[in-house]
Each structure stands twice: as structure tokens, then as C-alpha cells.
Coordinates of C-alpha atoms and ligand atoms in Angstrom, one line a residue:
Chain A
M1 CA 0.0 0.0 0.0
I2 CA 3.0 2.4 0.6
K3 CA 6.1 2.2 -1.4
F4 CA 9.3 4.1 -0.9
D5 CA 11.3 4.0 -4.1
S6 CA 14.9 5.3 -3.8
V7 CA 13.7 8.1 -1.5
T8 CA 16.3 10.7 -0.5
K9 CA 15.5 13.7 1.7
A10 CA 17.9 16.4 3.0
Y11 CA 17.1 19.4 5.1
N12 CA 19.5 22.1 3.8
K13 CA 22.7 20.0 4.0
V14 CA 21.6 17.5 6.6
L15 CA 20.8 14.2 5.0
A16 CA 17.7 12.8 6.8
L17 CA 16.8 9.9 4.5
N18 CA 19.3 8.3 2.0
N19 CA 18.1 6.1 -0.8
V20 CA 15.3 4.4 1.1
N21 CA 13.5 1.5 -0.6
L22 CA 10.7 0.1 1.4
E23 CA 7.3 -1.5 0.9
I24 CA 4.6 -1.5 3.5
H25 CA 1.6 -3.8 3.0
K26 CA -2.0 -3.3 3.8
G27 CA -2.9 -4.4 7.3
E28 CA 0.7 -4.5 8.5
F29 CA 2.0 -3.3 11.8
L30 CA 5.4 -1.8 11.2
S31 CA 7.8 -0.6 13.9
V32 CA 10.5 1.9 12.8
V33 CA 13.4 2.1 15.2
G34 CA 16.6 4.0 15.2
Q35 CA 18.6 6.5 17.2
S36 CA 17.6 10.1 17.5
G37 CA 18.1 11.8 14.2
A38 CA 18.0 8.5 12.2
G39 CA 15.1 9.8 10.1
K40 CA 12.0 8.2 11.6
S41 CA 10.0 11.4 11.8
T42 CA 11.1 12.4 8.3
M43 CA 9.6 9.2 7.0
M44 CA 6.2 10.1 8.6
S45 CA 6.4 13.7 7.3
L46 CA 6.9 12.4 3.8
I47 CA 4.0 10.0 4.0
I48 CA 1.5 12.8 5.0
G49 CA 2.8 15.1 2.3
E50 CA 4.2 17.6 4.9
E51 CA 7.6 17.3 3.2
R52 CA 8.5 16.3 -0.3
P53 CA 11.3 13.9 -1.2
D54 CA 14.4 15.4 -3.0
E55 CA 14.8 12.2 -5.0
G56 CA 12.8 9.1 -5.6
Q57 CA 9.0 8.5 -5.2
I58 CA 6.6 7.7 -2.5
L59 CA 3.6 5.8 -3.7
I60 CA 0.4 5.4 -1.7
D61 CA -1.9 2.9 -3.5
D62 CA 0.2 3.5 -6.6
I63 CA -0.4 7.3 -6.5
D64 CA 2.7 9.4 -6.3
I65 CA 2.4 11.8 -3.4
A66 CA 4.5 14.4 -5.2
A67 CA 1.9 14.4 -7.9
I68 CA -1.0 15.3 -5.5
R69 CA -2.0 18.9 -5.8
A70 CA -1.6 21.0 -2.7
K71 CA -5.3 21.5 -2.5
D72 CA -5.9 17.7 -2.4
I73 CA -3.4 17.1 0.5
P74 CA -6.1 17.7 3.1
Y75 CA -8.1 14.8 1.7
L76 CA -5.0 12.6 1.8
R77 CA -4.6 13.5 5.5
R78 CA -8.2 12.4 6.3
K79 CA -7.1 8.9 5.1
I80 CA -4.0 9.0 7.4
G81 CA -4.3 9.4 11.2
V82 CA -1.3 10.8 13.0
V83 CA -0.3 10.8 16.7
F84 CA 2.8 12.4 18.2
Q85 CA 4.8 12.2 21.4
D86 CA 3.6 15.7 22.3
I87 CA -0.1 14.7 21.9
K88 CA -1.4 18.1 20.6
L89 CA -4.8 18.3 22.1
L90 CA -6.7 21.6 22.3
P91 CA -6.5 22.6 26.0
M92 CA -9.8 24.5 26.0
R93 CA -11.8 21.6 24.7
T94 CA -13.0 18.4 26.3
A95 CA -12.1 14.9 25.1
F96 CA -15.4 14.7 23.1
E97 CA -14.8 18.2 21.6
N98 CA -11.2 17.3 20.6
I99 CA -12.4 14.3 18.7
A100 CA -15.4 16.2 17.3
F101 CA -13.0 18.9 16.0
A102 CA -11.5 16.5 13.4
L103 CA -15.0 15.7 12.1
E104 CA -16.1 19.4 12.1
V105 CA -13.1 20.2 9.9
S106 CA -14.4 17.9 7.2
G107 CA -17.9 19.3 7.3
E108 CA -19.7 16.5 9.1
K109 CA -23.2 17.1 10.3
P110 CA -23.7 17.7 14.1
S111 CA -26.0 14.7 14.3
M112 CA -23.3 12.4 12.8
I113 CA -20.7 13.8 15.2
Q114 CA -23.0 13.2 18.2
K115 CA -23.4 9.6 17.1
E116 CA -19.9 8.9 16.0
V117 CA -17.7 10.4 18.8
P118 CA -19.0 8.2 21.6
K119 CA -18.2 5.1 19.5
I120 CA -14.7 6.2 18.9
L121 CA -14.3 7.1 22.6
E122 CA -15.5 3.6 23.5
M123 CA -13.0 2.1 21.1
V124 CA -10.1 3.7 23.0
G125 CA -11.7 2.9 26.3
L126 CA -12.5 6.5 27.4
E127 CA -16.3 6.6 27.4
E128 CA -16.2 8.0 30.9
K129 CA -13.8 10.8 30.1
S130 CA -16.0 12.3 27.4
K131 CA -16.4 15.6 29.3
A132 CA -12.9 15.8 30.8
F133 CA -10.5 18.5 29.7
P134 CA -6.9 17.5 28.8
H135 CA -5.6 18.9 32.1
E136 CA -8.0 16.6 33.9
M137 CA -6.6 13.5 32.3
S138 CA -3.4 11.4 32.7
G139 CA -0.8 11.3 30.0
G140 CA -1.9 7.9 28.8
E141 CA -5.5 9.1 28.7
R142 CA -4.6 12.2 26.7
Q143 CA -2.7 10.1 24.2
R144 CA -5.7 7.8 23.8
V145 CA -7.8 10.9 23.1
A146 CA -5.3 11.8 20.4
I147 CA -5.5 8.3 19.0
A148 CA -9.2 8.6 19.0
R149 CA -9.0 11.9 17.1
A150 CA -6.6 10.3 14.6
L151 CA -9.2 7.5 14.0
A152 CA -12.1 9.9 13.5
H153 CA -12.0 9.8 9.8
K154 CA -11.6 6.0 9.8
P155 CA -8.2 6.2 8.3
V156 CA -6.6 3.3 6.4
L157 CA -3.2 4.2 7.9
L158 CA -2.2 5.3 11.4
L159 CA 1.1 6.9 11.9
A160 CA 2.3 7.0 15.6
D161 CA 5.6 8.9 16.1
E162 CA 6.9 8.0 19.5
P163 CA 3.4 8.0 21.1
T164 CA 4.8 6.6 24.3
G165 CA 7.7 8.9 24.6
N166 CA 6.3 10.8 27.6
L167 CA 4.6 7.9 29.3
D168 CA 5.6 5.5 32.1
S169 CA 5.9 1.9 31.1
I170 CA 2.4 0.9 32.2
N171 CA 0.7 3.6 30.2
A172 CA 3.0 3.1 27.3
W173 CA 2.1 -0.6 27.2
E174 CA -1.6 0.3 27.2
I175 CA -1.1 2.6 24.2
I176 CA 0.8 -0.2 22.3
Q177 CA -2.0 -2.6 23.1
L178 CA -4.5 -0.1 21.7
L179 CA -2.4 0.3 18.5
L180 CA -2.3 -3.5 18.1
K181 CA -6.1 -3.6 18.6
I182 CA -6.6 -0.9 15.9
N183 CA -4.3 -2.9 13.6
K184 CA -6.2 -6.0 14.2
A185 CA -9.4 -4.2 13.2
G186 CA -7.8 -3.6 9.8
T187 CA -5.9 -0.3 9.9
T188 CA -2.2 -0.3 8.8
V189 CA -0.1 1.0 11.7
I190 CA 3.4 2.5 11.5
L191 CA 5.0 3.0 14.9
A192 CA 8.2 5.0 15.3
T193 CA 9.9 4.4 18.7
H194 CA 13.0 4.3 20.8
A195 CA 11.6 1.8 23.3
K196 CA 13.5 -1.4 22.9
D197 CA 11.3 -3.6 25.2
I198 CA 8.1 -2.5 23.4
V199 CA 9.4 -3.4 20.0
N200 CA 10.7 -6.7 21.2
S201 CA 7.5 -7.8 22.8
V202 CA 5.3 -6.7 19.8
K203 CA 6.9 -9.3 17.6
K204 CA 5.9 -7.7 14.3
R205 CA 7.9 -6.4 11.4
V206 CA 10.7 -4.0 12.4
I207 CA 12.9 -1.8 10.3
T208 CA 15.9 -0.1 11.7
L209 CA 17.2 3.2 10.4
E210 CA 20.7 4.5 10.8
N211 CA 21.8 7.9 9.5
G212 CA 18.8 7.8 7.1
E213 CA 19.4 4.4 5.7
V214 CA 17.5 1.2 6.3
V215 CA 20.0 -1.2 7.8
Y216 CA 17.7 -4.0 9.0
D217 CA 14.3 -5.1 7.9
Q218 CA 13.0 -8.0 9.8
E219 CA 9.7 -9.9 10.1
K220 CA 9.0 -10.5 13.8
G221 CA 12.0 -8.4 14.5
K222 CA 13.9 -7.2 17.4
Y223 CA 15.4 -3.9 18.4
V224 CA 19.0 -4.6 17.3
L225 CA 20.9 -1.5 18.1
Chain B
M1 CA -25.9 21.1 3.5
T2 CA -22.2 20.4 4.2
K3 CA -21.5 23.8 2.8
T4 CA -23.8 25.7 5.1
I5 CA -22.5 23.7 8.1
T6 CA -18.9 24.5 7.1
T7 CA -19.8 28.2 6.6
R8 CA -21.4 28.3 10.0
R9 CA -18.3 26.8 11.6
V10 CA -15.9 29.1 9.9
V11 CA -18.0 32.2 10.9
R12 CA -18.3 30.9 14.5
S13 CA -14.5 30.5 14.6
A14 CA -14.0 34.0 13.3
V15 CA -16.4 35.4 16.0
T16 CA -14.6 33.5 18.7
N17 CA -11.3 34.9 17.5
F18 CA -12.8 38.4 17.5
F19 CA -13.9 38.1 21.2
R20 CA -10.9 36.1 22.4
N21 CA -8.7 39.2 21.8
F22 CA -11.4 41.6 22.5
W23 CA -9.4 44.8 23.1
V24 CA -7.0 44.1 20.2
S25 CA -10.1 43.8 18.0
V26 CA -11.5 47.0 19.4
A27 CA -8.2 48.8 18.7
A28 CA -8.2 47.4 15.1
T29 CA -11.8 48.4 14.6
S30 CA -11.1 51.9 15.9
M31 CA -8.2 52.3 13.5
V32 CA -10.4 51.4 10.6
A33 CA -13.1 53.7 11.9
I34 CA -10.7 56.7 12.2
T35 CA -9.7 56.2 8.6
L36 CA -13.3 55.9 7.4
F37 CA -14.1 59.1 9.3
I38 CA -11.3 60.9 7.5
I39 CA -12.4 59.5 4.1
S40 CA -16.0 60.5 4.8
T41 CA -15.0 64.0 5.8
I42 CA -13.0 64.5 2.7
L43 CA -15.9 63.1 0.7
V44 CA -18.3 65.5 2.2
L45 CA -16.1 68.5 1.7
Y46 CA -15.4 67.6 -1.8
T47 CA -19.0 67.0 -2.7
L48 CA -20.1 70.3 -1.1
A49 CA -17.4 72.2 -2.9
V50 CA -18.3 70.7 -6.2
L51 CA -22.0 71.4 -5.5
S52 CA -21.4 75.0 -4.7
I53 CA -19.3 75.4 -7.8
S54 CA -22.1 74.2 -10.0
N55 CA -24.4 76.4 -8.0
S56 CA -22.3 79.4 -8.8
Q57 CA -21.8 78.3 -12.4
D58 CA -25.5 78.8 -12.9
K59 CA -24.7 82.4 -12.2
V60 CA -21.8 82.7 -14.6
G61 CA -22.3 85.4 -17.0
V62 CA -24.1 87.4 -14.4
I63 CA -22.4 90.5 -13.2
T64 CA -23.8 92.0 -10.1
A65 CA -23.3 95.7 -9.7
Y66 CA -24.2 97.1 -6.3
F67 CA -25.5 100.7 -6.0
N68 CA -24.0 102.9 -3.3
D69 CA -26.4 104.5 -0.8
K70 CA -26.2 107.9 -2.3
T71 CA -27.7 106.9 -5.6
T72 CA -31.3 108.0 -5.9
D73 CA -34.1 105.8 -7.3
Q74 CA -34.3 108.0 -10.4
E75 CA -30.6 107.6 -11.0
M76 CA -30.9 103.8 -10.6
A77 CA -33.6 103.7 -13.2
D78 CA -31.5 105.9 -15.6
I79 CA -28.5 103.7 -15.1
K80 CA -30.5 100.5 -15.7
A81 CA -31.7 102.0 -19.0
E82 CA -28.3 103.0 -20.0
V83 CA -26.7 99.6 -19.1
E84 CA -29.4 97.9 -21.1
L85 CA -28.1 99.7 -24.2
L86 CA -24.5 98.6 -23.7
P87 CA -23.2 96.1 -26.2
N88 CA -23.3 92.4 -25.3
V89 CA -26.0 92.8 -22.7
R90 CA -28.9 90.4 -22.8
E91 CA -30.8 91.3 -19.8
V92 CA -30.7 93.6 -16.8
I93 CA -32.6 93.0 -13.7
F94 CA -33.0 95.6 -11.0
I95 CA -33.2 94.5 -7.4
S96 CA -34.3 97.2 -5.1
H97 CA -33.0 97.3 -1.6
E98 CA -36.4 96.3 -0.2
E99 CA -36.4 93.3 -2.4
A100 CA -32.8 92.5 -1.5
E101 CA -33.7 92.8 2.2
R102 CA -36.7 90.5 1.8
R103 CA -34.4 87.9 0.2
F104 CA -31.8 88.4 2.9
R105 CA -34.5 87.9 5.6
E106 CA -35.8 84.8 3.8
R107 CA -32.4 83.2 3.5
H108 CA -31.4 83.9 7.1
K109 CA -34.7 83.4 8.7
D110 CA -33.2 81.0 11.3
N111 CA -30.5 83.5 12.3
S112 CA -32.2 86.0 14.6
I113 CA -29.0 87.9 15.5
L114 CA -28.4 88.7 11.9
I115 CA -32.0 89.7 11.3
S116 CA -32.1 91.9 14.3
S117 CA -28.9 93.6 13.3
L118 CA -30.6 94.7 10.0
S119 CA -32.6 97.4 11.8
E120 CA -29.5 99.1 12.9
F121 CA -28.7 100.3 9.4
E122 CA -30.7 102.7 7.3
K123 CA -30.4 100.8 4.1
P124 CA -28.9 97.6 5.3
V125 CA -28.9 95.7 2.1
Q126 CA -27.8 97.3 -1.2
A127 CA -29.9 97.6 -4.3
S128 CA -28.2 96.1 -7.3
L129 CA -28.3 95.4 -11.0
S130 CA -28.0 91.8 -12.3
I131 CA -26.5 92.0 -15.7
R132 CA -26.5 88.9 -17.9
S133 CA -24.2 89.1 -20.8
E134 CA -25.0 88.0 -24.3
D135 CA -21.7 86.2 -24.9
L136 CA -19.4 84.8 -22.3
N137 CA -16.3 85.6 -24.4
N138 CA -16.8 89.3 -24.3
Y139 CA -17.7 89.3 -20.7
E140 CA -14.5 90.9 -19.7
G141 CA -15.2 94.0 -21.7
L142 CA -18.6 94.4 -20.1
Y143 CA -17.1 93.9 -16.7
N144 CA -14.5 96.6 -17.4
E145 CA -17.1 99.0 -18.7
L146 CA -19.1 98.7 -15.5
K147 CA -16.0 99.3 -13.5
S148 CA -15.1 102.4 -15.5
Q149 CA -15.2 106.1 -14.5
R150 CA -18.6 106.5 -16.0
Y151 CA -20.3 104.3 -13.4
S152 CA -18.0 104.7 -10.4
A153 CA -20.1 107.4 -8.9
Y154 CA -23.1 105.0 -8.6
F155 CA -21.7 101.5 -8.1
D156 CA -20.2 100.6 -4.8
R157 CA -18.7 97.4 -6.2
V158 CA -19.1 95.2 -9.2
S159 CA -18.8 91.5 -8.5
D160 CA -18.0 88.8 -10.9
T161 CA -19.0 85.2 -10.1
R162 CA -15.9 83.9 -11.9
V163 CA -13.7 85.0 -9.0
V164 CA -15.9 83.0 -6.6
I165 CA -15.6 80.0 -9.0
E166 CA -11.9 80.3 -9.2
K167 CA -11.7 80.4 -5.4
L168 CA -13.9 77.3 -5.2
S169 CA -11.8 75.5 -7.8
R170 CA -8.7 76.2 -5.7
I171 CA -10.5 74.8 -2.6
I172 CA -11.4 71.6 -4.6
D173 CA -7.9 71.3 -5.8
F174 CA -6.7 71.5 -2.2
I175 CA -9.2 69.0 -0.9
T176 CA -8.4 66.6 -3.7
K177 CA -4.6 66.8 -3.3
F178 CA -4.3 66.8 0.5
G179 CA -7.4 64.7 0.9
I180 CA -6.0 61.9 -1.2
I181 CA -2.6 62.1 0.5
L182 CA -4.1 62.1 4.0
A183 CA -6.5 59.2 3.1
L184 CA -3.7 57.2 1.6
I185 CA -1.5 57.6 4.7
F186 CA -4.4 56.5 6.9
M187 CA -5.3 53.6 4.7
A188 CA -1.7 52.4 4.8
V189 CA -1.6 52.6 8.6
T190 CA -4.9 50.8 8.7
V191 CA -3.6 48.0 6.5
M192 CA -0.6 47.7 8.8
V193 CA -2.6 47.6 12.0
T194 CA -5.1 45.1 10.6
F195 CA -2.2 43.0 9.3
N196 CA -0.6 43.0 12.7
T197 CA -3.8 42.1 14.5
I198 CA -4.5 39.2 12.2
R199 CA -0.9 38.1 12.6
L200 CA -1.4 38.1 16.3
T201 CA -4.5 36.0 16.0
I202 CA -2.7 33.5 13.8
Y203 CA 0.1 33.3 16.3
N204 CA -2.4 32.8 19.2
R205 CA -4.1 30.0 17.3
R206 CA -1.0 28.3 15.9
E207 CA -1.7 25.1 17.8
E208 CA -5.3 24.9 16.6
V209 CA -4.1 25.6 13.0
E210 CA -1.5 22.9 13.3
I211 CA -4.1 20.4 14.5
M212 CA -6.5 21.5 11.8
R213 CA -3.9 20.7 9.1
L214 CA -3.2 17.3 10.7
V215 CA -6.8 16.2 10.7
G216 CA -7.2 17.3 7.1
A217 CA -8.8 20.8 7.1
T218 CA -8.7 22.4 3.7
N219 CA -6.7 25.6 3.2
W220 CA -9.8 27.7 3.0
Y221 CA -11.3 26.2 6.1
I222 CA -8.2 27.3 7.9
R223 CA -7.9 30.7 6.3
W224 CA -11.5 32.0 6.2
P225 CA -11.8 32.7 9.9
F226 CA -9.0 35.2 9.8
I227 CA -10.3 37.0 6.7
I228 CA -13.8 37.1 8.3
E229 CA -12.4 38.5 11.5
A230 CA -10.8 41.3 9.5
M231 CA -14.1 41.8 7.7
M232 CA -15.8 42.1 11.0
Y233 CA -13.5 45.1 11.9
A234 CA -14.5 46.6 8.5
V235 CA -18.3 46.2 9.0
L236 CA -18.3 47.4 12.6
A237 CA -16.2 50.4 11.7
T238 CA -18.5 51.2 8.8
L239 CA -21.5 50.9 11.1
I240 CA -20.1 53.2 13.7
V241 CA -18.8 55.9 11.2
S242 CA -22.1 55.8 9.3
I243 CA -24.1 56.5 12.5
V244 CA -21.8 59.3 13.5
A245 CA -21.8 60.7 9.9
F246 CA -25.6 60.6 9.8
G247 CA -25.8 62.4 13.1
L248 CA -23.4 65.1 12.1
L249 CA -24.9 65.6 8.7
Y250 CA -28.3 66.0 10.3
L251 CA -27.1 68.4 12.9
L252 CA -25.1 70.5 10.4
S253 CA -27.4 70.4 7.5
G254 CA -28.9 73.8 8.3
S255 CA -25.5 75.5 8.3
I256 CA -24.4 73.6 5.2
E257 CA -27.5 74.7 3.2
E258 CA -27.2 78.2 4.4
F259 CA -23.5 78.3 3.5
L260 CA -24.2 77.1 0.0
S261 CA -27.5 79.0 -0.3
L262 CA -29.4 75.9 -1.2
D263 CA -33.0 76.1 -0.1
S264 CA -34.5 73.3 -2.1
L265 CA -32.0 70.5 -1.9
G266 CA -32.4 69.9 1.8
T267 CA -33.0 66.2 2.8
N268 CA -32.2 65.1 -0.7
L269 CA -28.7 66.4 -0.3
I270 CA -28.2 64.7 3.0
N271 CA -29.6 61.4 1.8
A272 CA -27.4 61.5 -1.3
L273 CA -24.3 62.3 0.7
F274 CA -25.2 59.7 3.4
S275 CA -25.6 56.8 0.9
R276 CA -22.5 57.8 -0.8
I277 CA -20.6 57.8 2.5
V278 CA -21.9 54.4 3.4
I279 CA -21.0 52.9 0.0
V280 CA -17.5 54.3 0.0
N281 CA -16.9 53.3 3.6
I282 CA -18.0 49.7 3.2
L283 CA -16.0 49.3 0.0
A284 CA -12.9 51.0 1.4
S285 CA -13.0 49.1 4.7
L286 CA -13.7 45.7 3.2
G287 CA -11.0 46.2 0.6
L288 CA -8.4 47.3 3.1
S289 CA -9.2 44.5 5.6
I290 CA -9.3 41.8 3.1
L291 CA -6.0 43.0 1.6
A292 CA -4.4 43.1 5.1
S293 CA -5.6 39.8 6.3
Y294 CA -4.7 38.1 3.0
I295 CA -1.1 39.4 3.2
A296 CA -1.0 38.2 6.8
I297 CA -2.3 34.8 5.9
R298 CA 0.1 34.4 3.0
R299 CA 3.0 35.2 5.2
Y300 CA 2.2 33.6 8.4
L301 CA -0.2 30.7 7.8
K302 CA 1.9 27.9 6.5
I303 CA -0.3 25.5 4.7
Ligands
ATP1 N1 12.8 20.7 9.8 C1 14.1 20.3 9.8 N2 15.0 21.2 9.4 C2 16.3 20.8 9.4 N3 16.8 19.6 9.8 C3 15.9 18.7 10.1 C4 14.5 19.0 10.2 N4 13.8 17.9 10.6 C5 14.7 17.0 10.8 N5 16.0 17.4 10.5 C6 17.2 16.6 10.6 O1 17.0 15.5 9.9 C7 17.6 14.4 10.5 C8 16.5 13.3 10.8 O2 15.5 13.8 11.6 P1 14.2 13.1 12.1 O3 13.4 14.0 12.9 O4 13.6 12.4 11.0 O5 14.9 12.0 13.1 P2 14.2 11.0 14.1 O6 14.6 9.6 13.8 O7 12.7 11.2 14.1 O8 14.8 11.4 15.5 P3 14.1 11.4 17.0 O9 14.2 10.0 17.4 O10 15.0 12.3 17.8 O11 12.7 11.9 16.8 C9 18.2 14.9 11.8 O12 19.5 15.1 11.6 C10 17.5 16.2 12.0 O13 18.4 17.1 12.7
MG2 MG1 11.3 12.0 15.6

């Protein structure tokens, strides 16, 4: 479903990705590991069209992202959910409203939003926190709201860039379980992380980046560095 | 359906922005209002000057010669007959001082001080001859003839409307030049202030904008609230200035009419001026604020 074909990306003179070839299949759960600065986040930015490759192509369902017009990028982003280490919830809105926000943006009717948001909240196990503001929730709960928001448009692909970075190991583990559950329901998941024990216990495909290059690509892989 | 929902959301977002930085919004609106007030003032002055010019132009070709107090009625009649025989004279109308006084009282009927002062003079308002020339090109000759030795014993002064018109033209010139410069300066300042205000709003909402992009908001969904917020400054400023302008025009209409000696135009004049002010204000303010917010968006709203 996603194909990196000889992709190179540099910021000014810093080489972030160097000749990356990679194929990610529908329904896969892919962990991307590597040291800080290895190029994990850059991969994510390229997939959502936030950055453009300097060389090579990125194909999503055989469509070259570089060929997508700027005005169509928003529609691509509705098909791809994203979550980050720094969660990015709106502080003045409740859990419900934060999720509703994603649906409002795409012009959904209020009645549809009222019906849909509770379902999404239930999926991430936060029915009870519907009316809570971000500052009234734990880090793990906040991240689950962010995941719920990323799922609002029923994306085919979920990108999680160090979603557990700020969480203790119990909360982190809950988030990983949630991502696995989402994957099981059919969504392709790409997880970028530093956490060795997480990657090892997931037992799914792992690719390892080093200085912008793919150095390992293992089915049921381990964190090798 | 989706379109109206989206429009409602975008407008609501703009209104929220407006009130979230209430005092900044008030300051921006005031700046727009000050500029509109200046533009309106210039517009009113210009219109009135043009109006009074065309008013005087009706009288072009009419030379008014005022008799001095020593001239007797018989002399006046003789002079009138004589002037009628001068070359290039089409018509001579005699206005006795009783008639002139009646007209004066009529014109200044609201000004009791002026009226009461009339009685302090024996012949307060001068009798005169209104001489219409046959041909505007030979007007100068007729004017010089009336100013000559022959008539200097009878005429106190000979007035020529062209002088008045020249003076008015100079006033219009002045208003146009300085008015345009002043208006341009204030318009530039308004654009800068609005630009900065919108930039501030964008900065305050940078998190929300980032999230909107992440969840797939279209560019215009993200941009419109900022443009609408700037349009709100424009509409509010127009509303305020229009109300003030209407009040001032209404209060000053009497003096304006008197100054221009317009007795018939009255409310028509005010209505025409008022609607012109409203149209110019709404166009100017919307134009300026859309321009300013668009520049701010292009520079600070990374899509
Ligand atoms: N916007 C940017 N401008 C300039 N250089 C950048 C930018 N983003 C990333 N880089 C550089 O590109 C390289 C790859 O960065 P990237 O963020 O992809 O790494 P990462 O693997 O996500 O690291 P981390 O684990 O710390 O998040 C780094 O050297 C980084 O300094
Ligand atoms: Mg990163």
C-alpha cells in the first residue's frame, strides 16, 4: 500500500533519508526504530505530504504523493491518522470536543458527530472521560484521546511517532495494546519508537534506520541497536 | 448542506477569535473607523465644494453691480436703462433694496441675531443690477465697462462670479490633493494595523491551526476565519462611522444649506451624501481589511 522508491530527503545539507527502498503492505504493523536523528519522523512527514522527497518517489496505493496537488493534500490527511509524542490536544476543549474537532473540519453534520464520537471514545476505552478537559486526564488518557481523534475519519493508515515517549511503562504498554487492537481491526499502523522492550514484545515487522538508511528489515523483528 | 455547516463553523470560529482578543479587536476596529471618518470628511467637503461650484456656475455670465447708498431711485432707473443699451447685454434685472432685504431675511430666517442687526442700518442691504451678458467671451469688456469712470459714482462694487468659482476651484484642488494624500496615509496605517492584528490572531491560534492541518482541514477552512475576522472590523467600523456621519450631517445640514445658499435640496442632499458615505466606507474598509488579512495569511499561515 505504501512504497518508498529510492527516496532521499535532505534538510539544507543534513541528509535525513538516504536512498530508502521500502514496501509496507495493507494491514501491516510496522515498527520503525533507530537513534535520535536517524530519520524516523522524516519518513512520517513524507507520507502525509508535509515534506517532499528530493529524489525518488513515495507511492500510496500506486499514487505518487508528489503528484498530488496542494489542495488535495487535506483529503489525503483524512485517510491517514497521526499521533505524536507531544499529543497536541486543544486545552480548552473536552475529550469529546477534541475528537469532534476532526470531524467538524471535514464538514460532518452535528448529528453524525454526536453519534460517532462516543463510538470512537468507546474504542479507545474512554467513554467515561468524554467531558474531561486535557488537564483533567493522565498522560496515557490524553494520548488515547489523540489516537481517537486520529481515528475519527476512519483512516486506512495510522502513523504513531513516539506515542509513548512521555509515558511511564504501564501507560506506554496500554497505548501499544491499543495500537495493536486498531491494527487488528484492519488499519495499517506505522510506529516509530525508541523503546526497545516494546518493539521486542510486539513481535511484528521492524525496520531499523541508521543515518537515514534502512540497515535492517526483519519480520517478527527485534530492536537490534 | 455540508457547505452551510462549514460556513457556520468558519464564521463561528471568526467570531470566537474576535472576542478572544477583544481589546485588540477594538483597537483594530477603531483604527479602521478613524480612517473611514477621514475619508468621509474628505468626501463631504469635496461633494459640497463641487456642489457650490455648480451652484455658482449657474450664475456665470451674471455680473452684479451694487449701487451705493447715495444713488437715488431715479438715477438707478436711468443707469439701468443705460446699461441695457451697452453692447453684449442680454438682460438687466433691477433688485431694489427692499427686495434684497426681503431675500436676505428669507435666507437667514433662522439667524435671529443677523436679522435683528438689520434694523441698525438705514439701508442695510444694497440695491443692485444683475446684468446677464450675451456672450461669455466678451464678458471681460462688459465687466471693465461697468468698473469704468462713468459708473464709479453709482456703483459701490461690481462682483463677478468667476472670482468665486476660481476660489472654489482652488479649494477643490486643495481638498483633492491633500485629501488623497491624507486618506492614503491613513489607509496604509490601517492595513498595517489590521495586518498585525491578524498576525497576532494567527500566532495565538497556531496550535489549533497545526491540528486542523493534521486532521485534514482544507486551506480555505483554515484561512477564512482570519479573513472574516478582519471583515468584522470593517463592517463594525462602517456601522459606527455611518451612524456618526448621519448624526453630524443631520445636525449640520442647516448650516451647510445656508452656506451654499441651497434652499430646495435639503434632505435630498443629506440622503445622497449619506448613501455615498456608506457605500464608499463599506467598499474601502472591506477592501483594506481583506487585503491586510490576505497578506498576513500568505506570510504567516503555512499550509
Ligand atoms: N525541519 C528540519 N530542518 C532541518 N533539519 C531537520 C528537520 N527535521 C529533521 N531534521 C534533521 O534530519 C535528521 C532526521 O531527523 P528526524 O526528525 O527524521 O529524526 P528521528 O529519527 O525522528 O529522531 P528522533 O528520534 O529524535 O525523533 C536529523 O539530523 C534532524 O536534525
Ligand atoms: Mg522523531
